[in-house]
């Protein structure tokens, strides 16, 4: 006995179309806000700074403003709406690159097959604390002035790559290094620029109670209070002490 659809004399059998979802997942994934959120997540972890393909992706969004904003993706994205970002990404065919970069970052942060886990698993329960007066991670985060900062920055980037459970602690400088110019007579002139917290990849460090952390440091001249900023450098958390806190002496707040 044959199986299959049958039709009455004089009629045609019509196959029912398969059910079509109202909103394909791909359209949801590439919505303007979702695309913007992915770019923001990439910009807020300095993992991008040692991956040229991600750096180039940000630069291509607006090469002129990228240069004028000192290669700062957070400051650049602040000038985009989700809709404008989507239009620019469509124009440059950046969808797949943004999704790939975001996926790579998530896989990197969740990865367990690191050098540390394989060769030094005991460190997992004994994190290393790394103190430095300055950390040079990238020029868009001006909290360093020379070689010491660059060396410290390279150390925590390497620790991130190796998966070493390292916690970095340093100082927050709201002016950071200065820009220098030479006049016609060869004399140097310095210009200190004020950093805008909202344009930096930092956020308040939160305690177990969910409140921003403030620490007290005992000095010869009395107690000094500091709020704490958190910066993500790949797998490593960098905590920066900021003495610009109400209650400190004016000199201590500078």
Short mmCIF file of C-alpha atoms in Angstrom, two decimals:
data_model
loop_
_atom_site.label_atom_id
_atom_site.label_comp_id
_atom_site.label_asym_id
_atom_site.label_seq_id
_atom_site.Cartn_x
_atom_site.Cartn_y
_atom_site.Cartn_z
CA UNK A 1 0.00 0.00 0.00
CA UNK A 2 1.45 3.30 -1.00
CA UNK A 3 1.78 6.00 1.56
CA UNK A 4 1.74 9.70 0.85
CA UNK A 5 -0.66 12.52 0.32
CA UNK A 6 -3.87 11.93 -1.65
CA UNK A 7 -6.18 14.38 -3.32
CA UNK A 8 -9.80 14.26 -4.35
CA UNK A 9 -10.63 14.13 -8.07
CA UNK A 10 -10.32 17.57 -9.61
CA UNK A 11 -8.21 18.94 -6.78
CA UNK A 12 -4.47 19.34 -6.17
CA UNK A 13 -2.61 18.36 -3.07
CA UNK A 14 -0.76 21.23 -1.47
CA UNK A 15 2.08 20.70 0.98
CA UNK A 16 1.98 22.80 4.13
CA UNK A 17 4.97 25.14 4.36
CA UNK A 18 7.31 24.55 7.28
CA UNK A 19 6.79 26.74 10.32
CA UNK A 20 8.82 29.95 10.04
CA UNK A 21 9.92 31.75 13.22
CA UNK A 22 8.72 35.31 13.49
CA UNK A 23 12.19 36.61 14.41
CA UNK A 24 15.13 34.51 13.24
CA UNK A 25 17.85 34.29 15.90
CA UNK A 26 20.37 35.84 13.51
CA UNK A 27 18.33 39.02 13.28
CA UNK A 28 18.16 39.26 17.05
CA UNK A 29 21.88 38.63 17.35
CA UNK A 30 22.68 41.46 14.96
CA UNK A 31 20.23 44.02 16.32
CA UNK A 32 21.72 47.52 16.69
CA UNK A 33 21.75 47.41 20.49
CA UNK A 34 23.23 43.91 20.59
CA UNK A 35 25.97 44.93 18.18
CA UNK A 36 26.69 48.04 20.25
CA UNK A 37 26.81 46.01 23.48
CA UNK A 38 29.31 43.58 21.95
CA UNK A 39 31.59 46.41 20.85
CA UNK A 40 31.32 47.99 24.30
CA UNK A 41 32.24 44.70 26.00
CA UNK A 42 35.28 44.45 23.74
CA UNK A 43 36.29 48.05 24.47
CA UNK A 44 36.01 47.61 28.24
CA UNK A 45 38.52 44.77 28.42
CA UNK A 46 42.03 45.77 27.36
CA UNK A 47 42.47 42.35 25.77
CA UNK A 48 41.79 44.18 22.50
CA UNK A 49 44.97 46.26 22.89
CA UNK A 50 47.28 43.35 22.04
CA UNK A 51 45.13 41.95 19.24
CA UNK A 52 45.77 44.09 16.13
CA UNK A 53 42.79 42.67 14.24
CA UNK A 54 40.43 44.00 16.94
CA UNK A 55 42.28 47.31 17.14
CA UNK A 56 41.93 47.69 13.36
CA UNK A 57 38.22 46.93 13.61
CA UNK A 58 37.71 49.89 15.96
CA UNK A 59 39.93 52.13 13.84
CA UNK A 60 37.94 51.41 10.68
CA UNK A 61 34.74 52.71 12.29
CA UNK A 62 36.14 56.24 12.02
CA UNK A 63 39.89 56.52 11.28
CA UNK A 64 40.05 60.29 11.81
CA UNK A 65 38.28 60.34 15.18
CA UNK A 66 40.19 57.21 16.23
CA UNK A 67 43.43 59.15 15.86
CA UNK A 68 42.06 62.32 17.45
CA UNK A 69 40.77 60.33 20.46
CA UNK A 70 44.19 58.72 21.08
CA UNK A 71 43.00 55.31 19.88
CA UNK A 72 40.40 55.07 22.65
CA UNK A 73 37.52 52.74 21.66
CA UNK A 74 35.32 53.79 24.59
CA UNK A 75 35.54 57.46 23.64
CA UNK A 76 34.93 56.50 20.01
CA UNK A 77 31.84 54.41 20.73
CA UNK A 78 30.44 57.26 22.85
CA UNK A 79 30.08 59.21 19.60
CA UNK A 80 27.99 56.46 17.99
CA UNK A 81 24.36 55.54 18.52
CA UNK A 82 23.51 51.84 18.13
CA UNK A 83 21.80 52.66 14.84
CA UNK A 84 24.76 54.59 13.46
CA UNK A 85 27.12 51.82 14.53
CA UNK A 86 24.95 49.25 12.75
CA UNK A 87 24.92 51.34 9.57
CA UNK A 88 28.69 51.76 9.68
CA UNK A 89 29.22 48.06 10.37
CA UNK A 90 26.98 47.18 7.41
CA UNK A 91 28.87 49.59 5.16
CA UNK A 92 32.23 48.07 6.12
CA UNK A 93 30.94 44.48 6.38
CA UNK A 94 32.06 44.29 10.02
CA UNK A 95 29.31 42.07 11.40
CA UNK A 96 31.27 38.83 11.27
CA UNK A 97 34.44 40.47 12.58
CA UNK A 98 32.65 41.97 15.57
CA UNK A 99 30.94 38.67 16.37
CA UNK A 100 34.18 36.74 15.96
CA UNK A 101 36.13 39.13 18.20
CA UNK A 102 33.42 39.00 20.85
CA UNK A 103 33.30 35.20 20.72
CA UNK A 104 37.09 34.98 20.98
CA UNK A 105 37.10 37.22 24.06
CA UNK A 106 34.42 35.14 25.78
CA UNK A 107 36.24 31.90 24.97
CA UNK A 108 39.53 33.40 26.15
CA UNK A 109 38.08 34.46 29.51
CA UNK A 110 36.37 31.10 30.04
CA UNK A 111 39.32 29.02 28.87
CA UNK A 112 40.71 26.51 31.36
CA UNK A 113 43.52 24.94 29.32
CA UNK A 114 46.03 27.59 30.34
CA UNK A 115 49.71 27.16 31.13
CA UNK A 116 49.01 27.86 34.79
CA UNK A 117 46.27 25.24 35.12
CA UNK A 118 48.45 22.62 33.42
CA UNK A 119 51.80 23.34 35.07
CA UNK A 120 51.05 25.30 38.25
CA UNK A 121 47.56 24.38 39.35
CA UNK A 122 48.44 25.02 43.00
CA UNK A 123 48.52 28.75 42.25
CA UNK A 124 44.77 28.70 41.76
CA UNK A 125 44.20 28.84 45.52
CA UNK A 126 47.09 31.25 46.13
CA UNK A 127 46.76 34.27 43.82
CA UNK A 128 49.81 36.44 43.27
CA UNK A 129 49.50 40.14 44.18
CA UNK A 130 51.56 42.41 41.93
CA UNK A 131 52.16 45.99 43.11
CA UNK A 132 53.49 48.74 40.86
CA UNK A 133 53.39 52.53 40.94
CA UNK A 134 52.27 52.61 37.31
CA UNK A 135 50.95 50.31 34.60
CA UNK A 136 51.42 50.99 30.90
CA UNK A 137 48.73 48.93 29.19
CA UNK A 138 47.84 51.19 26.27
CA UNK A 139 48.25 54.84 25.33
CA UNK A 140 44.51 55.44 25.71
CA UNK A 141 44.87 54.74 29.45
CA UNK A 142 47.46 57.36 30.52
CA UNK A 143 48.38 56.12 34.00
CA UNK A 144 52.08 55.63 33.32
CA UNK A 145 55.03 57.79 32.33
CA UNK A 146 57.90 55.53 31.35
CA UNK A 147 59.62 52.19 31.16
CA UNK A 148 58.58 50.93 34.59
CA UNK A 149 54.93 51.26 33.64
CA UNK A 150 55.40 49.55 30.29
CA UNK A 151 57.26 46.67 31.98
CA UNK A 152 54.52 46.29 34.59
CA UNK A 153 51.89 46.35 31.88
CA UNK A 154 53.69 43.64 29.92
CA UNK A 155 53.92 41.52 33.07
CA UNK A 156 50.18 41.48 33.64
CA UNK A 157 49.46 40.91 29.94
CA UNK A 158 51.75 37.87 30.09
CA UNK A 159 50.09 36.69 33.30
CA UNK A 160 46.74 36.91 31.53
CA UNK A 161 48.01 34.86 28.60
CA UNK A 162 49.47 32.21 30.89
CA UNK A 163 46.37 32.12 33.06
CA UNK A 164 48.34 32.95 36.21
CA UNK A 165 45.90 33.98 38.99
CA UNK A 166 47.43 37.41 39.47
CA UNK A 167 45.83 40.49 41.02
CA UNK A 168 47.50 43.78 40.12
CA UNK A 169 47.37 46.85 42.38
CA UNK A 170 48.48 50.33 41.38
CA UNK A 171 47.61 54.03 41.54
CA UNK A 172 45.11 56.03 39.54
CA UNK A 173 46.43 59.24 38.01
CA UNK A 174 43.76 61.53 36.64
CA UNK A 175 46.34 63.44 34.63
CA UNK A 176 48.85 60.71 33.92
CA UNK A 177 51.77 61.44 31.66
CA UNK A 178 52.13 64.83 30.00
CA UNK A 179 52.37 65.78 26.37
CA UNK A 180 55.54 67.61 25.51
CA UNK A 181 56.45 70.11 22.86
CA UNK A 182 59.73 71.81 22.00
CA UNK A 183 59.80 75.51 21.22
CA UNK A 184 62.03 77.16 18.65
CA UNK A 185 64.81 77.48 21.24
CA UNK A 186 64.70 73.79 22.10
CA UNK A 187 63.00 74.15 25.49
CA UNK A 188 60.42 71.59 26.54
CA UNK A 189 56.88 72.59 27.45
CA UNK A 190 54.56 70.16 29.22
CA UNK A 191 50.80 69.92 28.92
CA UNK A 192 48.89 67.80 31.43
CA UNK A 193 45.51 66.56 30.25
CA UNK A 194 42.71 65.63 32.63
CA UNK A 195 41.43 62.09 32.09
CA UNK A 196 37.68 61.56 31.95
CA UNK A 197 36.70 58.53 34.01
CA UNK A 198 33.74 57.82 31.71
CA UNK A 199 36.15 57.49 28.77
CA UNK A 200 38.35 54.92 30.52
CA UNK A 201 37.80 51.14 30.80
CA UNK A 202 37.38 51.31 34.58
CA UNK A 203 34.53 50.81 36.99
CA UNK A 204 34.19 51.11 40.78
CA UNK A 205 35.43 48.01 42.59
CA UNK A 206 32.56 46.57 44.63
CA UNK A 207 32.78 44.80 47.98
CA UNK A 208 30.87 41.73 49.12
CA UNK A 209 27.94 44.00 50.05
CA UNK A 210 27.75 45.36 46.51
CA UNK A 211 28.94 48.81 47.57
CA UNK A 212 31.98 50.67 46.16
CA UNK A 213 35.16 49.88 48.06
CA UNK A 214 37.09 52.53 49.99
CA UNK A 215 40.33 51.66 51.76
CA UNK A 216 42.17 53.41 54.58
CA UNK A 217 45.94 53.76 54.45
CA UNK A 218 47.76 54.85 57.60
CA UNK A 219 50.52 57.38 56.90
CA UNK A 220 52.80 59.47 59.11
CA UNK A 221 50.57 62.50 58.60
CA UNK A 222 47.39 60.59 59.37
CA UNK A 223 44.94 58.29 57.62
CA UNK A 224 44.55 58.50 53.85
CA UNK A 225 41.39 57.25 52.18
CA UNK A 226 41.25 55.92 48.63
CA UNK A 227 38.45 54.70 46.42
CA UNK A 228 39.25 51.73 44.21
CA UNK A 229 38.78 51.40 40.47
CA UNK A 230 38.80 48.06 38.66
CA UNK A 231 40.22 47.54 35.19
CA UNK A 232 40.07 44.28 33.21
CA UNK A 233 43.28 43.34 31.39
CA UNK A 234 42.39 40.05 29.76
CA UNK A 235 42.03 37.57 32.62
CA UNK A 236 43.77 39.86 35.12
CA UNK A 237 42.01 42.40 37.33
CA UNK A 238 43.94 45.63 37.92
CA UNK A 239 42.86 47.65 40.96
CA UNK A 240 43.78 51.34 41.04
CA UNK A 241 43.78 53.42 44.24
CA UNK A 242 42.40 56.94 43.84
CA UNK A 243 42.98 59.42 46.68
CA UNK A 244 40.58 62.03 45.28
CA UNK A 245 38.16 61.31 48.10
CA UNK A 246 36.18 63.76 50.20
CA UNK A 247 37.76 63.98 53.66
CA UNK A 248 41.36 63.79 52.45
CA UNK A 249 43.62 66.84 52.62
CA UNK A 250 43.71 68.95 49.43
CA UNK A 251 47.31 67.96 48.73
CA UNK A 252 46.42 64.28 49.13
CA UNK A 253 43.57 64.59 46.65
CA UNK A 254 45.77 65.89 43.84
#
